PDB file of C-alpha atoms and ligand atoms in Angstrom:
ATOM      1  CA  UNK A 181     -34.043  -7.363   1.511  1.00 97.00           C
ATOM      2  CA  UNK A 182     -30.779  -6.055   0.826  1.00 97.00           C
ATOM      3  CA  UNK A 183     -29.904  -4.809  -2.697  1.00 98.00           C
ATOM      4  CA  UNK A 184     -26.424  -4.205  -4.172  1.00 98.00           C
ATOM      5  CA  UNK A 185     -25.365  -2.351  -7.601  1.00 98.00           C
ATOM      6  CA  UNK A 186     -23.802  -5.178  -9.628  1.00 98.00           C
ATOM      7  CA  UNK A 187     -21.770  -2.933 -11.948  1.00 97.00           C
ATOM      8  CA  UNK A 188     -20.020  -1.346  -8.860  1.00 97.00           C
ATOM      9  CA  UNK A 189     -18.903  -4.554  -7.449  1.00 97.00           C
ATOM     10  CA  UNK A 190     -15.071  -4.505  -7.339  1.00 97.00           C
ATOM     11  CA  UNK A 191     -11.895  -5.886  -5.790  1.00 97.00           C
ATOM     12  CA  UNK A 192     -10.056  -3.066  -3.652  1.00 96.00           C
ATOM     13  CA  UNK A 193      -6.809  -2.940  -1.647  1.00 94.00           C
ATOM     14  CA  UNK A 194      -7.369   0.271   0.336  1.00 92.00           C
ATOM     15  CA  UNK A 195     -10.630   0.172   2.111  1.00 94.00           C
ATOM     16  CA  UNK A 196      -9.536  -2.595   4.455  1.00 96.00           C
ATOM     17  CA  UNK A 197      -5.863  -2.413   5.442  1.00 93.00           C
ATOM     18  CA  UNK A 198      -3.856  -5.628   4.458  1.00 93.00           C
ATOM     19  CA  UNK A 199      -6.648  -7.539   2.748  1.00 97.00           C
ATOM     20  CA  UNK A 200      -7.852  -8.229  -0.851  1.00 97.00           C
ATOM     21  CA  UNK A 201     -11.283  -7.242  -0.544  1.00 98.00           C
ATOM     22  CA  UNK A 202     -14.351  -7.612  -2.593  1.00 98.00           C
ATOM     23  CA  UNK A 203     -16.615  -4.584  -2.051  1.00 98.00           C
ATOM     24  CA  UNK A 204     -20.255  -4.277  -3.110  1.00 98.00           C
ATOM     25  CA  UNK A 205     -22.132  -0.936  -2.974  1.00 98.00           C
ATOM     26  CA  UNK A 206     -25.478  -1.348  -0.947  1.00 98.00           C
ATOM     27  CA  UNK A 207     -28.436   0.983  -2.177  1.00 98.00           C
ATOM     28  CA  UNK A 208     -31.543   2.062  -0.146  1.00 97.00           C
ATOM     29  CA  UNK A 209     -29.158   4.089   2.111  1.00 96.00           C
ATOM     30  CA  UNK A 210     -30.802   5.594   4.969  1.00 94.00           C
ATOM     31  CA  UNK A 211     -27.919   8.225   5.641  1.00 91.00           C
ATOM     32  CA  UNK A 212     -28.338  11.860   5.064  1.00 90.00           C
ATOM     33  CA  UNK A 213     -24.962  13.024   4.695  1.00 88.00           C
ATOM     34  CA  UNK A 214     -24.455  16.598   3.447  1.00 85.00           C
ATOM     35  CA  UNK A 215     -22.242  16.544   0.303  1.00 83.00           C
ATOM     36  CA  UNK A 216     -23.181  12.709  -0.160  1.00 88.00           C
ATOM     37  CA  UNK A 217     -20.650  11.379  -2.872  1.00 86.00           C
ATOM     38  CA  UNK A 218     -23.216   8.869  -4.088  1.00 92.00           C
ATOM     39  CA  UNK A 219     -26.963  10.029  -3.905  1.00 94.00           C
ATOM     40  CA  UNK A 220     -28.081   7.323  -6.301  1.00 95.00           C
ATOM     41  CA  UNK A 221     -27.445   4.870  -3.460  1.00 96.00           C
ATOM     42  CA  UNK A 222     -30.210   6.354  -1.399  1.00 96.00           C
ATOM     43  CA  UNK A 223     -32.652   4.929  -4.079  1.00 97.00           C
ATOM     44  CA  UNK A 224     -33.987   1.288  -4.331  1.00 97.00           C
ATOM     45  CA  UNK A 225     -31.767   0.326  -7.217  1.00 97.00           C
ATOM     46  CA  UNK A 226     -29.834  -2.705  -8.039  1.00 98.00           C
ATOM     47  CA  UNK A 227     -30.440  -6.445  -7.309  1.00 98.00           C
ATOM     48  CA  UNK A 228     -31.043  -8.371  -4.276  1.00 98.00           C
ATOM     49  CA  UNK A 229     -27.915  -9.561  -2.560  1.00 98.00           C
ATOM     50  CA  UNK A 230     -28.948 -13.006  -1.210  1.00 98.00           C
ATOM     51  CA  UNK A 231     -26.483 -15.401   0.595  1.00 97.00           C
ATOM     52  CA  UNK A 232     -26.302 -17.399  -2.705  1.00 97.00           C
ATOM     53  CA  UNK A 233     -25.588 -14.290  -4.935  1.00 98.00           C
ATOM     54  CA  UNK A 234     -22.826 -13.237  -2.334  1.00 98.00           C
ATOM     55  CA  UNK A 235     -21.309 -16.809  -2.449  1.00 97.00           C
ATOM     56  CA  UNK A 236     -21.202 -16.646  -6.255  1.00 97.00           C
ATOM     57  CA  UNK A 237     -19.369 -13.257  -5.981  1.00 98.00           C
ATOM     58  CA  UNK A 238     -16.773 -14.763  -3.732  1.00 97.00           C
ATOM     59  CA  UNK A 239     -16.331 -17.906  -6.023  1.00 96.00           C
ATOM     60  CA  UNK A 240     -15.926 -15.614  -8.979  1.00 96.00           C
ATOM     61  CA  UNK A 241     -13.280 -13.688  -7.202  1.00 96.00           C
ATOM     62  CA  UNK A 242     -10.830 -16.366  -6.201  1.00 92.00           C
ATOM     63  CA  UNK A 243      -8.372 -15.208  -3.642  1.00 95.00           C
ATOM     64  CA  UNK A 244     -10.318 -12.631  -1.733  1.00 97.00           C
ATOM     65  CA  UNK A 245     -10.141 -12.664   1.937  1.00 97.00           C
ATOM     66  CA  UNK A 246     -12.643  -9.967   2.965  1.00 98.00           C
ATOM     67  CA  UNK A 247     -16.204  -9.384   1.833  1.00 98.00           C
ATOM     68  CA  UNK A 248     -16.999  -5.551   2.335  1.00 98.00           C
ATOM     69  CA  UNK A 249     -20.583  -4.077   2.257  1.00 98.00           C
ATOM     70  CA  UNK A 250     -20.487  -0.376   1.423  1.00 97.00           C
ATOM     71  CA  UNK A 251     -23.377   0.466   3.207  1.00 96.00           C
ATOM     72  CA  UNK A 252     -26.314  -1.015   5.310  1.00 97.00           C
ATOM     73  CA  UNK A 253     -29.346  -0.582   3.332  1.00 97.00           C
ATOM     74  CA  UNK A 254     -32.617  -0.620   4.787  1.00 96.00           C
ATOM     75  CA  UNK A 255     -33.342  -4.108   5.965  1.00 97.00           C
ATOM     76  CA  UNK A 256     -31.262  -4.879   9.140  1.00 97.00           C
ATOM     77  CA  UNK A 257     -32.781  -8.301   9.597  1.00 97.00           C
ATOM     78  CA  UNK A 258     -31.697  -9.370   6.000  1.00 98.00           C
ATOM     79  CA  UNK A 259     -28.211  -7.633   6.593  1.00 98.00           C
ATOM     80  CA  UNK A 260     -27.487  -9.744   9.773  1.00 98.00           C
ATOM     81  CA  UNK A 261     -28.802 -12.902   8.245  1.00 98.00           C
ATOM     82  CA  UNK A 262     -26.478 -12.312   5.189  1.00 98.00           C
ATOM     83  CA  UNK A 263     -23.579 -11.892   7.410  1.00 98.00           C
ATOM     84  CA  UNK A 264     -24.297 -14.957   9.447  1.00 97.00           C
ATOM     85  CA  UNK A 265     -24.751 -17.020   6.333  1.00 98.00           C
ATOM     86  CA  UNK A 266     -21.320 -16.037   4.878  1.00 98.00           C
ATOM     87  CA  UNK A 267     -19.746 -16.470   8.184  1.00 97.00           C
ATOM     88  CA  UNK A 268     -20.899 -20.173   8.347  1.00 97.00           C
ATOM     89  CA  UNK A 269     -20.104 -20.744   4.751  1.00 96.00           C
ATOM     90  CA  UNK A 270     -16.916 -18.864   4.476  1.00 97.00           C
ATOM     91  CA  UNK A 271     -15.157 -18.741   7.936  1.00 97.00           C
ATOM     92  CA  UNK A 272     -11.894 -17.964   6.467  1.00 96.00           C
ATOM     93  CA  UNK A 273     -13.282 -14.776   4.683  1.00 98.00           C
ATOM     94  CA  UNK A 274     -13.473 -11.744   7.198  1.00 98.00           C
ATOM     95  CA  UNK A 275     -16.615  -9.643   6.908  1.00 98.00           C
ATOM     96  CA  UNK A 276     -16.717  -5.809   6.745  1.00 98.00           C
ATOM     97  CA  UNK A 277     -19.289  -3.104   6.895  1.00 98.00           C
ATOM     98  CA  UNK A 278     -19.201   0.510   6.123  1.00 97.00           C
ATOM     99  CA  UNK A 279     -21.906   2.092   8.172  1.00 96.00           C
ATOM    100  CA  UNK A 280     -22.758   5.898   7.787  1.00 90.00           C
ATOM    101  CA  UNK A 281     -24.343   5.685  11.438  1.00 95.00           C
ATOM    102  CA  UNK A 282     -22.275   7.173  14.421  1.00 95.00           C
ATOM    103  CA  UNK A 283     -23.212   4.065  16.334  1.00 95.00           C
ATOM    104  CA  UNK A 284     -24.229   0.553  15.566  1.00 97.00           C
ATOM    105  CA  UNK A 285     -25.777  -2.312  17.553  1.00 97.00           C
ATOM    106  CA  UNK A 286     -24.195  -5.076  19.212  1.00 97.00           C
ATOM    107  CA  UNK A 287     -25.310  -7.536  16.731  1.00 97.00           C
ATOM    108  CA  UNK A 288     -23.344  -5.697  14.167  1.00 98.00           C
ATOM    109  CA  UNK A 289     -20.236  -5.721  16.095  1.00 98.00           C
ATOM    110  CA  UNK A 290     -20.669  -9.542  16.376  1.00 97.00           C
ATOM    111  CA  UNK A 291     -21.584 -10.205  12.836  1.00 98.00           C
ATOM    112  CA  UNK A 292     -18.767  -8.337  11.199  1.00 98.00           C
ATOM    113  CA  UNK A 293     -14.852  -8.286  11.753  1.00 98.00           C
ATOM    114  CA  UNK A 294     -14.435  -4.688  10.732  1.00 98.00           C
ATOM    115  CA  UNK A 295     -17.107  -1.972  11.052  1.00 98.00           C
ATOM    116  CA  UNK A 296     -16.713   1.563   9.848  1.00 97.00           C
ATOM    117  CA  UNK A 297     -18.796   4.177  11.712  1.00 97.00           C
ATOM    118  CA  UNK A 298     -19.567   7.926  11.074  1.00 95.00           C
ATOM    119  CA  UNK A 299     -21.328   9.786   8.252  1.00 93.00           C
ATOM    120  CA  UNK A 300     -19.487  11.318   5.689  1.00 92.00           C
ATOM    121  CA  UNK A 301     -18.681  15.079   6.563  1.00 92.00           C
ATOM    122  CA  UNK A 302     -16.954  17.103   3.747  1.00 89.00           C
ATOM    123  CA  UNK A 303     -15.093  19.407   6.057  1.00 92.00           C
ATOM    124  CA  UNK A 304     -13.842  16.510   8.118  1.00 93.00           C
ATOM    125  CA  UNK A 305     -12.902  14.588   5.134  1.00 91.00           C
ATOM    126  CA  UNK A 306     -12.627  10.580   4.630  1.00 90.00           C
ATOM    127  CA  UNK A 307     -10.991   7.881   6.467  1.00 92.00           C
ATOM    128  CA  UNK A 308      -7.683   8.635   5.184  1.00 91.00           C
ATOM    129  CA  UNK A 309      -7.590  12.404   6.407  1.00 93.00           C
ATOM    130  CA  UNK A 310      -6.308  12.778   9.990  1.00 94.00           C
ATOM    131  CA  UNK A 311      -9.277  15.073  10.566  1.00 95.00           C
ATOM    132  CA  UNK A 312     -11.939  12.534   9.776  1.00 95.00           C
ATOM    133  CA  UNK A 313     -14.955  11.923  12.177  1.00 95.00           C
ATOM    134  CA  UNK A 314     -15.056   8.429  10.755  1.00 96.00           C
ATOM    135  CA  UNK A 315     -13.479   5.515  12.448  1.00 97.00           C
ATOM    136  CA  UNK A 316     -12.730   1.960  11.217  1.00 98.00           C
ATOM    137  CA  UNK A 317     -12.722  -0.809  13.946  1.00 98.00           C
ATOM    138  CA  UNK A 318     -11.308  -4.263  13.839  1.00 98.00           C
ATOM    139  CA  UNK A 319     -13.035  -6.558  16.434  1.00 97.00           C
ATOM    140  CA  UNK A 320     -13.744  -3.499  18.368  1.00 96.00           C
ATOM    141  CA  UNK A 321     -10.282  -1.842  18.260  1.00 97.00           C
ATOM    142  CA  UNK A 322     -10.028   1.598  16.537  1.00 97.00           C
ATOM    143  CA  UNK A 323      -7.599   1.198  13.554  1.00 97.00           C
ATOM    144  CA  UNK A 324      -8.242   4.472  11.788  1.00 97.00           C
ATOM    145  CA  UNK A 325      -4.683   5.659  12.068  1.00 95.00           C
ATOM    146  CA  UNK A 326      -3.642   2.949   9.623  1.00 93.00           C
ATOM    147  CA  UNK A 327      -5.047   5.078   6.799  1.00 92.00           C
ATOM    148  CA  UNK A 328      -2.961   8.236   7.753  1.00 90.00           C
ATOM    149  CA  UNK A 329       0.188   7.610   5.691  1.00 74.00           C
ATOM    150  CA  UNK A 330       3.186   9.611   6.290  1.00 55.00           C
ATOM    151  CA  UNK A 331       3.959  11.647   3.244  1.00 51.00           C
ATOM    152  CA  UNK A 332       7.579  11.809   3.541  1.00 45.00           C
TER     153      UNK A 332
HETATM  154  S1  SF4 B 287     -23.658   7.064   3.868  1.00 70.81           S
HETATM  155 FE1  SF4 B 287     -23.781   9.236   3.461  1.00 70.81          FE
HETATM  156  S2  SF4 B 287     -22.352   9.630   1.811  1.00 70.81           S
HETATM  157 FE2  SF4 B 287     -22.739   7.278   1.744  1.00 70.81          FE
HETATM  158  S3  SF4 B 287     -24.552   7.067   0.260  1.00 70.81           S
HETATM  159 FE3  SF4 B 287     -25.368   7.216   2.424  1.00 70.81          FE
HETATM  160  S4  SF4 B 287     -25.746   9.377   2.672  1.00 70.81           S
HETATM  161 FE4  SF4 B 287     -24.383   9.172   0.858  1.00 70.81          FE
END
């Protein structure tokens, strides 16, 4: 089972470049990042994110063109099943996964258009810091540099 935190569901513009993204926070995080920004996401909180629930969220947010899971949870079978259901039902909506792991399985690359890898390391900074250890890939291509805006 994959669980999300309904109150934290939001439309975002920055997380996936060029997309109007519906982002859901996934609980039961298996990561262990030092300086974790959201330790409560490591607990079994929230509600089940079934394909039907995800479909309702998409319908309630007309115009979104990307669905982003912020975290993987603790049930990889349910995660992939959810992604495959959404792909079938909404082929026009891209799927994104923020994983906290260094590497993900081939099935994850296949199931999601965007995949973010790497744990959060405070000293390295988040995705928009040029010193970040994290990477965002689009169909396997590293697009992390798109977050490094020039300041002039
Ligand atoms: S991936 Fe890391 S920073 Fe994010 S919730 Fe899990 S432990 Fe915390």
